[in-house]
C-alpha cells in the first residue's frame, strides 16, 4: 500500500468516501492511505452510519486532520479492523508523546471527556473505505470536542507519524500471512 | 465471543495452538479468548513461525501470561489483525497506566529495549488461532527480556483488563458490520 | 439472529426488500427475521426475479403473512438456502398439523394445486435478503391460489411457530460450525 | 451435481467421510450425493462431532440407509445447510407419506421419541462432506431408536425419492443464484 | 457455461457490460460467453477503465467481433484471468494459423504494432463481466489499428473457434477443482 | 510476486509441491514462481492428480525444466487459472519463436503428438501451489514425449522468458483489480 500526506487543504463532505476517489484526486492507483487537512461538513444525506442518521447527528468541524483509506478487498471485516487500528494507532502515538487525560472507547478518542475524532468504515463494490477525522480546531462543533491545537500537537508532523506507523504495521501483517505454518 | 481468565496454571508448549483446544480444555464452544499463567517452552518442532524456525529461535520463559484465542473463520487476514490488536491493546493499557520506557515494534512490545512478549497467528482448517505470551518472570530466557513483575503489573488483574477491553472492542466491530450503508 | 412478529399491518410493495429496512422500520440491528401481515402489490419495476419479469408476472395478494429476513453476509448461496429453509419449514409445520392435499415444488407450496406463497432471495452490497409471502386471503390474485384462511390456520400463531422454529434451527447451524473436527 | 443409489451394501465406519471417497469408490467425479445400505460402526476415534466425543457417544446400527455427499466448495456454512436440508427432506417425505408420531429437533428425526437418524457435516481442505444415516434395523443400538423397517418404509424406494428430491431442489438453488437482480 | 455465436449484428456502446444482459438479450440463463459482430462506440461516460477515462481515450470501431461473458461469481480476480485467457486464446489461434508480425502486451494484441483489440473485466453485485472486442474493420479508429479483415481472418469462423476452445478449457478448469488431492 | 531462475539442478519427486518449500529452499518469502532444471520422478504415492493415480500413471523424465509456484491465496480456482496461464504462456512463446507441429489440449502441449509437459495445481491450507514440468530430455519416459532439446530450445534462456512474461502479466492482473469501475 502507499501513503501520502497532502498539504493542500481539502474539505471533507462525505462524498470523498467513494471508490477510486484517491486515484481521481491524488493519482495513486491501488491500496492507499492519504492524509490532508480541511473542514468537515457531512450532511445526514451523505452519512453512512445509520445509528448517527437515526440520531440525526451530522458531522461538522471547522478544521480536521483527515485520513482516507481505500483497500481493494471484499473483506469488510478486515476494513473494520483497519479503521480500528488507525484510531488505536493515533491514540497510541498521543499516549507515547505524554499527553494525559486521554481515553479511548471503541473508535472514539477523548481528551478530558471531549471527543477528538470521528471514524467510519464502509464498503464499495470494489473496495473497503475508511475515514478517520481528528479535530484540529473545534469552534462550532455540535458536541463537546477537543482538537490537536488544544493538545499542542502539530497536525502535519502527527499525520506523517501516523501514516508511517500504519504502513510499517501493514507490511508486517502482509508478511505474517506468508510465513506461518498452518495447524 | 466469550472470554475467560483461568487461574489454574498451564504450561504452553505450542501444542495448545490447535483447533478446539479451548473447547477441550475449558469447555467453551465457539469463538473465544482465554488467558492463563504458566511456563512457555516451545521447541522448534512445534513452532509455526518459519522465520523463527529458520533462525533457530525457540521460545522459553519460566512464567508467562498467556492469551489463547480461536475464531471459527476462514479469514486468515482477520486473525492476523486480531493478533495485532491484542498486542496493541495490552501495550495501550500499559501506556495508560503510566509505565514509561515502553515501545512497540510491530507485534513486539519492549521495556527499555528488552522484549516483553511473543505472539503468533496461524490458521487451522476450521479456524484462526492466536497466541500472545507476555513474560511475567524472565530468568533463563534466550534473549534480553522484561516481564510484568519488573513492571510492577499484577498478571491476573492485567489479564482481566485486556480480556474485557478486547471483548468490548470486538462487539463494536460486530456492530460496525451491520449498521453502515455501502458506497 | 433476532426474530420479531409485528402485529401492525404493513403493505409489501417490493421496496422493503432492501438493506437495513428492518433496522429502519423495526429498530433491530443485525441479522433478523421479522413477520407481519399486509397486502402485497409488487409492480414489475420492483421485482427482482428476472424470470418473472420476463413472463410479466407481478405479485398481488389482498392479504399475506410476510416474512422478511436480512443476514449481513456476502454468502449469496447461503441466503438462497435460508430462503429454501424458511419455505420448507412452514410447509413442514402445515404437514405436521395435519393439513392434507399439500405439496411442495422447490420454493412453492400448493394446496390442491393452488399456490400458497411467493418467495425470493437477493443480495445487497452488505447483506442477503429474503422475502417469503404466504397468502392469507386470495381474492383478486392473478393466478389460482389458496391461503391460510382457507386452510383454517391462524396467521399470527403460525407466524410465531415459524419464527421460533427458524431461530432454533439457526442456532443449531451456528453451533455446527464450531464443534466439528475437519477431515 | 450427480446422485447415485448403490445397491451393494457397504459398512460405514466413519472413514468414508473423507475427500474423494465418492470418486474412489463410485467413480463419480465432482459434486455428488450417493446412497447405500449397510451397518454403521463409528468408534470415537473416527467421530468428528466433538460434543459426541465429549459424551463418549459412538455410533452403531446393525443396518442403516446411508447418504454420503461431497461438494467441492470452501463454504462450510453452505454444507451445514445442505446437511440440514437432507434431513428436513427425508422427514418431509415421511410426513407426506402419512407416517404419524414423527417429530424433528434440529437435525434429529424421531418416531415416538425414538431416534431415527444420525447426521454430520464437516469440511476437508477441498470440499464439504455430509453424512446422514437413517436406521433400517435397530437391534443393539446404544440409545432408543426406530428404523425404516418399523415404519414400513422400503429403504431403496425411499432412498431414490430422497435423492431425486434433493437433486431437483439443488438445481433450483443453482438457478436462483443467476436469475435475480441485486438490491 | 454456455457459449453462443449470434449472427445478428449488435452495436456495442458499453451498456451491454451489465449483469443479466446476456439473459435479457440472448435468453441464456447462467454463466455464458457470447459472440457477435457490430460497431463499437463507447463514450467516456460508459467506460469503466479509469486509466482510459483519465487519458480521455474513448473506444470506437466501425465493426468489431465482440465477446461478452458473464460468470455468476464473486471472484473478481478469477474474472480478470478469464479476460486474460480469452485474449491469450484468440492470440494463440492466430499464431497457430500462421499469421506473422503478431505480438501480445498484456491484454492487447498487435499486428505490425497496430492494435487489434480492446478488453475489460469488471464486476457487478452478482457477477464478473468480460468484454473483448477485436477489430474487423478499422476506418476511423482513434489510434493505429489492424483488424481481422486485414489479417484475412473470417470473423464468424474465428469466433466459433474461440468459443469452442474457451469452453473446452473452461471444462478442464472445472474438473481440475475436483480431482486433486490437497497438500 | 517474485520470480527466480535457479541454475542449480534439483530433482523433482513431488514433495516439493508443498507450502513454504520455496521459502525453505530459495529463501523467498511470499508469492513466487521459481524455475530450475532436474530429473522428475514422482511415485504414485506423491501424486495429487487422482485421475492419474487411478490410471497408475506416474511421472518420470530424465531431465525437465521445472516451474514451481506458490501464491498465498485461498482462491483455488485462481490457482488453476495461473497453472493454465503458465502452460499457455510457454506454448505461446514456442509458437512465437516459430516452432511448428505444436498443439495444446488443455494444459498439455504436444510436439508432433508427443507430450512436452506435465502440470498440476493443488492447494495447501495456506496457499495454492503450481507445478509445470517441461521435458528437456526424454529417454525412458513412460509415454511418447518430446523435449526442449529436440525443439532446439535452450532451457535457461527459455525459462527466463517464461518467468519474465508471467511476472509482467501478473502485474497487469493486479492493476486490473484496482482501476475499474464496478457495474
mmCIF file of N, CA, C and O in Angstrom, chain E residues 46-105:
data_model
loop_
_atom_site.group_PDB
_atom_site.id
_atom_site.type_symbol
_atom_site.label_atom_id
_atom_site.label_comp_id
_atom_site.label_asym_id
_atom_site.label_seq_id
_atom_site.Cartn_x
_atom_site.Cartn_y
_atom_site.Cartn_z
ATOM 1 N N UNK E 46 -19.509 5.831 -20.344
ATOM 2 C CA UNK E 46 -19.817 4.409 -20.192
ATOM 3 C C UNK E 46 -18.575 3.553 -20.042
ATOM 4 O O UNK E 46 -18.667 2.330 -20.017
ATOM 5 N N UNK E 47 -17.420 4.179 -19.957
ATOM 6 C CA UNK E 47 -16.201 3.390 -19.824
ATOM 7 C C UNK E 47 -15.942 3.078 -18.360
ATOM 8 O O UNK E 47 -16.221 3.882 -17.481
ATOM 9 N N UNK E 48 -15.390 1.902 -18.112
ATOM 10 C CA UNK E 48 -15.133 1.501 -16.730
ATOM 11 C C UNK E 48 -13.641 1.457 -16.410
ATOM 12 O O UNK E 48 -13.259 1.340 -15.248
ATOM 13 N N UNK E 49 -12.798 1.570 -17.424
ATOM 14 C CA UNK E 49 -11.352 1.574 -17.189
ATOM 15 C C UNK E 49 -10.942 3.008 -16.849
ATOM 16 O O UNK E 49 -10.914 3.884 -17.708
ATOM 17 N N UNK E 50 -10.607 3.226 -15.562
ATOM 18 C CA UNK E 50 -10.352 4.594 -15.116
ATOM 19 C C UNK E 50 -9.084 5.177 -15.714
ATOM 20 O O UNK E 50 -8.980 6.396 -15.860
ATOM 21 N N UNK E 51 -8.123 4.353 -16.048
ATOM 22 C CA UNK E 51 -6.929 4.891 -16.708
ATOM 23 C C UNK E 51 -7.291 5.437 -18.088
ATOM 24 O O UNK E 51 -6.792 6.468 -18.506
ATOM 25 N N UNK E 52 -8.178 4.738 -18.798
ATOM 26 C CA UNK E 52 -8.613 5.248 -20.097
ATOM 27 C C UNK E 52 -9.462 6.510 -19.946
ATOM 28 O O UNK E 52 -9.353 7.438 -20.756
ATOM 29 N N UNK E 53 -10.300 6.529 -18.908
ATOM 30 C CA UNK E 53 -11.099 7.736 -18.659
ATOM 31 C C UNK E 53 -10.161 8.908 -18.391
ATOM 32 O O UNK E 53 -10.343 10.002 -18.932
ATOM 33 N N UNK E 54 -9.175 8.662 -17.572
ATOM 34 C CA UNK E 54 -8.188 9.696 -17.236
ATOM 35 C C UNK E 54 -7.490 10.228 -18.497
ATOM 36 O O UNK E 54 -7.304 11.440 -18.654
ATOM 37 N N UNK E 55 -7.142 9.303 -19.392
ATOM 38 C CA UNK E 55 -6.471 9.697 -20.655
ATOM 39 C C UNK E 55 -7.470 10.195 -21.694
ATOM 40 O O UNK E 55 -7.074 10.531 -22.811
ATOM 41 N N UNK E 56 -8.744 10.175 -21.360
ATOM 42 C CA UNK E 56 -9.799 10.562 -22.306
ATOM 43 C C UNK E 56 -9.666 9.778 -23.615
ATOM 44 O O UNK E 56 -9.573 10.351 -24.700
ATOM 45 N N UNK E 57 -9.620 8.448 -23.472
ATOM 46 C CA UNK E 57 -9.450 7.569 -24.634
ATOM 47 C C UNK E 57 -10.703 6.724 -24.852
ATOM 48 O O UNK E 57 -10.779 5.592 -24.399
ATOM 49 N N UNK E 58 -11.713 7.278 -25.528
ATOM 50 C CA UNK E 58 -12.933 6.506 -25.774
ATOM 51 C C UNK E 58 -12.675 5.390 -26.779
ATOM 52 O O UNK E 58 -11.610 5.337 -27.408
ATOM 53 N N UNK E 59 -13.637 4.489 -26.926
ATOM 54 C CA UNK E 59 -13.486 3.336 -27.812
ATOM 55 C C UNK E 59 -14.386 3.515 -29.024
ATOM 56 O O UNK E 59 -15.574 3.802 -28.893
ATOM 57 N N UNK E 60 -13.772 3.388 -30.199
ATOM 58 C CA UNK E 60 -14.578 3.413 -31.417
ATOM 59 C C UNK E 60 -14.017 2.437 -32.441
ATOM 60 O O UNK E 60 -12.801 2.359 -32.641
ATOM 61 N N UNK E 61 -14.905 1.713 -33.082
ATOM 62 C CA UNK E 61 -14.516 0.892 -34.235
ATOM 63 C C UNK E 61 -15.757 0.720 -35.114
ATOM 64 O O UNK E 61 -16.861 0.518 -34.600
ATOM 65 N N UNK E 62 -15.572 0.811 -36.439
ATOM 66 C CA UNK E 62 -16.745 0.676 -37.310
ATOM 67 C C UNK E 62 -17.347 -0.726 -37.268
ATOM 68 O O UNK E 62 -18.557 -0.904 -37.428
ATOM 69 N N UNK E 63 -16.489 -1.729 -36.998
ATOM 70 C CA UNK E 63 -17.009 -3.104 -36.941
ATOM 71 C C UNK E 63 -16.031 -3.965 -36.158
ATOM 72 O O UNK E 63 -14.837 -4.017 -36.463
ATOM 73 N N UNK E 64 -16.568 -4.603 -35.172
ATOM 74 C CA UNK E 64 -15.755 -5.457 -34.292
ATOM 75 C C UNK E 64 -16.409 -6.823 -34.157
ATOM 76 O O UNK E 64 -17.624 -6.975 -34.329
ATOM 77 N N UNK E 65 -15.569 -7.792 -33.815
ATOM 78 C CA UNK E 65 -16.081 -9.061 -33.304
ATOM 79 C C UNK E 65 -16.071 -8.945 -31.782
ATOM 80 O O UNK E 65 -15.000 -8.767 -31.184
ATOM 81 N N UNK E 66 -17.261 -9.006 -31.196
ATOM 82 C CA UNK E 66 -17.387 -8.822 -29.746
ATOM 83 C C UNK E 66 -17.550 -10.156 -29.036
ATOM 84 O O UNK E 66 -18.299 -11.020 -29.500
ATOM 85 N N UNK E 67 -16.855 -10.278 -27.928
ATOM 86 C CA UNK E 67 -17.098 -11.380 -26.995
ATOM 87 C C UNK E 67 -17.581 -10.759 -25.688
ATOM 88 O O UNK E 67 -16.947 -9.820 -25.182
ATOM 89 N N UNK E 68 -18.690 -11.277 -25.195
ATOM 90 C CA UNK E 68 -19.253 -10.744 -23.959
ATOM 91 C C UNK E 68 -19.511 -11.933 -23.047
ATOM 92 O O UNK E 68 -20.211 -12.878 -23.426
ATOM 93 N N UNK E 69 -18.910 -11.898 -21.851
ATOM 94 C CA UNK E 69 -19.052 -13.030 -20.937
ATOM 95 C C UNK E 69 -19.576 -12.582 -19.581
ATOM 96 O O UNK E 69 -19.277 -11.478 -19.129
ATOM 97 N N UNK E 70 -20.375 -13.422 -18.977
ATOM 98 C CA UNK E 70 -20.802 -13.175 -17.597
ATOM 99 C C UNK E 70 -20.699 -14.476 -16.810
ATOM 100 O O UNK E 70 -21.194 -15.520 -17.240
ATOM 101 N N UNK E 71 -20.050 -14.374 -15.636
ATOM 102 C CA UNK E 71 -19.933 -15.519 -14.742
ATOM 103 C C UNK E 71 -20.462 -15.090 -13.381
ATOM 104 O O UNK E 71 -20.023 -14.078 -12.841
ATOM 105 N N UNK E 72 -21.372 -15.886 -12.842
ATOM 106 C CA UNK E 72 -22.028 -15.504 -11.592
ATOM 107 C C UNK E 72 -21.154 -15.927 -10.415
ATOM 108 O O UNK E 72 -21.418 -16.911 -9.741
ATOM 109 N N UNK E 73 -20.129 -15.162 -10.200
ATOM 110 C CA UNK E 73 -19.124 -15.437 -9.185
ATOM 111 C C UNK E 73 -18.768 -14.129 -8.500
ATOM 112 O O UNK E 73 -18.865 -13.054 -9.097
ATOM 113 N N UNK E 74 -18.338 -14.216 -7.240
ATOM 114 C CA UNK E 74 -17.872 -13.025 -6.529
ATOM 115 C C UNK E 74 -16.371 -12.849 -6.651
ATOM 116 O O UNK E 74 -15.799 -11.968 -6.019
ATOM 117 N N UNK E 75 -15.754 -13.688 -7.462
ATOM 118 C CA UNK E 75 -14.316 -13.784 -7.524
ATOM 119 C C UNK E 75 -13.789 -12.888 -8.649
ATOM 120 O O UNK E 75 -13.610 -13.320 -9.785
ATOM 121 N N UNK E 76 -13.552 -11.620 -8.314
ATOM 122 C CA UNK E 76 -13.135 -10.634 -9.312
ATOM 123 C C UNK E 76 -11.827 -11.077 -9.987
ATOM 124 O O UNK E 76 -11.687 -11.014 -11.210
ATOM 125 N N UNK E 77 -10.870 -11.531 -9.194
ATOM 126 C CA UNK E 77 -9.568 -11.949 -9.729
ATOM 127 C C UNK E 77 -9.741 -13.054 -10.786
ATOM 128 O O UNK E 77 -9.014 -13.109 -11.772
ATOM 129 N N UNK E 78 -10.680 -13.926 -10.534
ATOM 130 C CA UNK E 78 -10.933 -15.014 -11.461
ATOM 131 C C UNK E 78 -11.457 -14.461 -12.789
ATOM 132 O O UNK E 78 -11.037 -14.879 -13.866
ATOM 133 N N UNK E 79 -12.339 -13.486 -12.696
ATOM 134 C CA UNK E 79 -12.836 -12.836 -13.910
ATOM 135 C C UNK E 79 -11.710 -12.194 -14.697
ATOM 136 O O UNK E 79 -11.675 -12.254 -15.930
ATOM 137 N N UNK E 80 -10.785 -11.576 -13.971
ATOM 138 C CA UNK E 80 -9.651 -10.921 -14.638
ATOM 139 C C UNK E 80 -8.815 -11.952 -15.397
ATOM 140 O O UNK E 80 -8.364 -11.689 -16.508
ATOM 141 N N UNK E 81 -8.638 -13.129 -14.810
ATOM 142 C CA UNK E 81 -7.884 -14.169 -15.524
ATOM 143 C C UNK E 81 -8.696 -14.741 -16.689
ATOM 144 O O UNK E 81 -8.119 -15.128 -17.708
ATOM 145 N N UNK E 82 -10.010 -14.791 -16.568
ATOM 146 C CA UNK E 82 -10.816 -15.242 -17.715
ATOM 147 C C UNK E 82 -10.680 -14.250 -18.875
ATOM 148 O O UNK E 82 -10.577 -14.645 -20.041
ATOM 149 N N UNK E 83 -10.708 -12.962 -18.545
ATOM 150 C CA UNK E 83 -10.481 -11.941 -19.582
ATOM 151 C C UNK E 83 -9.134 -12.181 -20.257
ATOM 152 O O UNK E 83 -9.037 -12.230 -21.486
ATOM 153 N N UNK E 84 -8.104 -12.324 -19.436
ATOM 154 C CA UNK E 84 -6.774 -12.556 -19.981
ATOM 155 C C UNK E 84 -6.757 -13.801 -20.864
ATOM 156 O O UNK E 84 -6.167 -13.799 -21.946
ATOM 157 N N UNK E 85 -7.382 -14.851 -20.359
ATOM 158 C CA UNK E 85 -7.345 -16.094 -21.107
ATOM 159 C C UNK E 85 -8.042 -15.959 -22.453
ATOM 160 O O UNK E 85 -7.588 -16.515 -23.457
ATOM 161 N N UNK E 86 -9.124 -15.214 -22.480
ATOM 162 C CA UNK E 86 -9.861 -15.041 -23.733
ATOM 163 C C UNK E 86 -8.962 -14.333 -24.768
ATOM 164 O O UNK E 86 -8.920 -14.714 -25.944
ATOM 165 N N UNK E 87 -8.246 -13.342 -24.311
ATOM 166 C CA UNK E 87 -7.323 -12.636 -25.210
ATOM 167 C C UNK E 87 -6.184 -13.559 -25.631
ATOM 168 O O UNK E 87 -5.852 -13.667 -26.814
ATOM 169 N N UNK E 88 -5.587 -14.251 -24.655
ATOM 170 C CA UNK E 88 -4.453 -15.125 -24.958
ATOM 171 C C UNK E 88 -4.873 -16.214 -25.940
ATOM 172 O O UNK E 88 -4.080 -16.633 -26.795
ATOM 173 N N UNK E 89 -6.117 -16.624 -25.830
ATOM 174 C CA UNK E 89 -6.607 -17.708 -26.659
ATOM 175 C C UNK E 89 -6.817 -17.275 -28.109
ATOM 176 O O UNK E 89 -6.485 -18.001 -29.042
ATOM 177 N N UNK E 90 -7.374 -16.078 -28.290
ATOM 178 C CA UNK E 90 -7.556 -15.673 -29.694
ATOM 179 C C UNK E 90 -6.202 -15.377 -30.322
ATOM 180 O O UNK E 90 -5.967 -15.619 -31.504
ATOM 181 N N UNK E 91 -5.272 -14.867 -29.504
ATOM 182 C CA UNK E 91 -3.906 -14.640 -29.986
ATOM 183 C C UNK E 91 -3.253 -15.967 -30.389
ATOM 184 O O UNK E 91 -2.636 -16.082 -31.458
ATOM 185 N N UNK E 92 -3.415 -16.956 -29.551
ATOM 186 C CA UNK E 92 -2.867 -18.288 -29.804
ATOM 187 C C UNK E 92 -3.422 -18.879 -31.106
ATOM 188 O O UNK E 92 -2.692 -19.489 -31.895
ATOM 189 N N UNK E 93 -4.728 -18.693 -31.307
ATOM 190 C CA UNK E 93 -5.343 -19.229 -32.532
ATOM 191 C C UNK E 93 -4.777 -18.537 -33.766
ATOM 192 O O UNK E 93 -4.484 -19.182 -34.781
ATOM 193 N N UNK E 94 -4.569 -17.233 -33.664
ATOM 194 C CA UNK E 94 -3.960 -16.509 -34.797
ATOM 195 C C UNK E 94 -2.534 -16.998 -35.044
ATOM 196 O O UNK E 94 -2.132 -17.206 -36.186
ATOM 197 N N UNK E 95 -1.781 -17.192 -33.947
ATOM 198 C CA UNK E 95 -0.408 -17.700 -34.110
ATOM 199 C C UNK E 95 -0.430 -19.081 -34.769
ATOM 200 O O UNK E 95 0.347 -19.349 -35.694
ATOM 201 N N UNK E 96 -1.284 -19.950 -34.301
ATOM 202 C CA UNK E 96 -1.358 -21.306 -34.851
ATOM 203 C C UNK E 96 -1.714 -21.301 -36.337
ATOM 204 O O UNK E 96 -1.267 -22.162 -37.096
ATOM 205 N N UNK E 97 -2.544 -20.318 -36.714
ATOM 206 C CA UNK E 97 -2.980 -20.292 -38.111
ATOM 207 C C UNK E 97 -1.929 -19.649 -39.011
ATOM 208 O O UNK E 97 -2.143 -19.478 -40.200
ATOM 209 N N UNK E 98 -0.788 -19.251 -38.439
ATOM 210 C CA UNK E 98 0.324 -18.824 -39.241
ATOM 211 C C UNK E 98 0.409 -17.326 -39.518
ATOM 212 O O UNK E 98 1.267 -16.880 -40.281
ATOM 213 N N UNK E 99 -0.454 -16.524 -38.894
ATOM 214 C CA UNK E 99 -0.330 -15.074 -39.057
ATOM 215 C C UNK E 99 0.987 -14.617 -38.427
ATOM 216 O O UNK E 99 1.297 -15.003 -37.302
ATOM 217 N N UNK E 100 1.764 -13.851 -39.152
ATOM 218 C CA UNK E 100 3.033 -13.384 -38.597
ATOM 219 C C UNK E 100 2.908 -11.923 -38.153
ATOM 220 O O UNK E 100 1.859 -11.311 -38.310
ATOM 221 N N UNK E 101 3.984 -11.383 -37.622
ATOM 222 C CA UNK E 101 4.037 -9.983 -37.169
ATOM 223 C C UNK E 101 3.031 -9.683 -36.062
ATOM 224 O O UNK E 101 2.558 -8.563 -35.918
ATOM 225 N N UNK E 102 2.698 -10.709 -35.284
ATOM 226 C CA UNK E 102 1.788 -10.521 -34.154
ATOM 227 C C UNK E 102 2.582 -10.413 -32.859
ATOM 228 O O UNK E 102 3.643 -11.023 -32.719
ATOM 229 N N UNK E 103 2.066 -9.641 -31.931
ATOM 230 C CA UNK E 103 2.645 -9.654 -30.593
ATOM 231 C C UNK E 103 1.543 -9.370 -29.579
ATOM 232 O O UNK E 103 0.480 -8.862 -29.924
ATOM 233 N N UNK E 104 1.810 -9.744 -28.333
ATOM 234 C CA UNK E 104 0.855 -9.509 -27.262
ATOM 235 C C UNK E 104 1.548 -8.756 -26.140
ATOM 236 O O UNK E 104 2.650 -9.143 -25.735
ATOM 237 N N UNK E 105 0.948 -7.661 -25.685
ATOM 238 C CA UNK E 105 1.445 -6.976 -24.478
ATOM 239 C C UNK E 105 0.301 -6.951 -23.477
ATOM 240 O O UNK E 105 -0.634 -6.178 -23.630
#
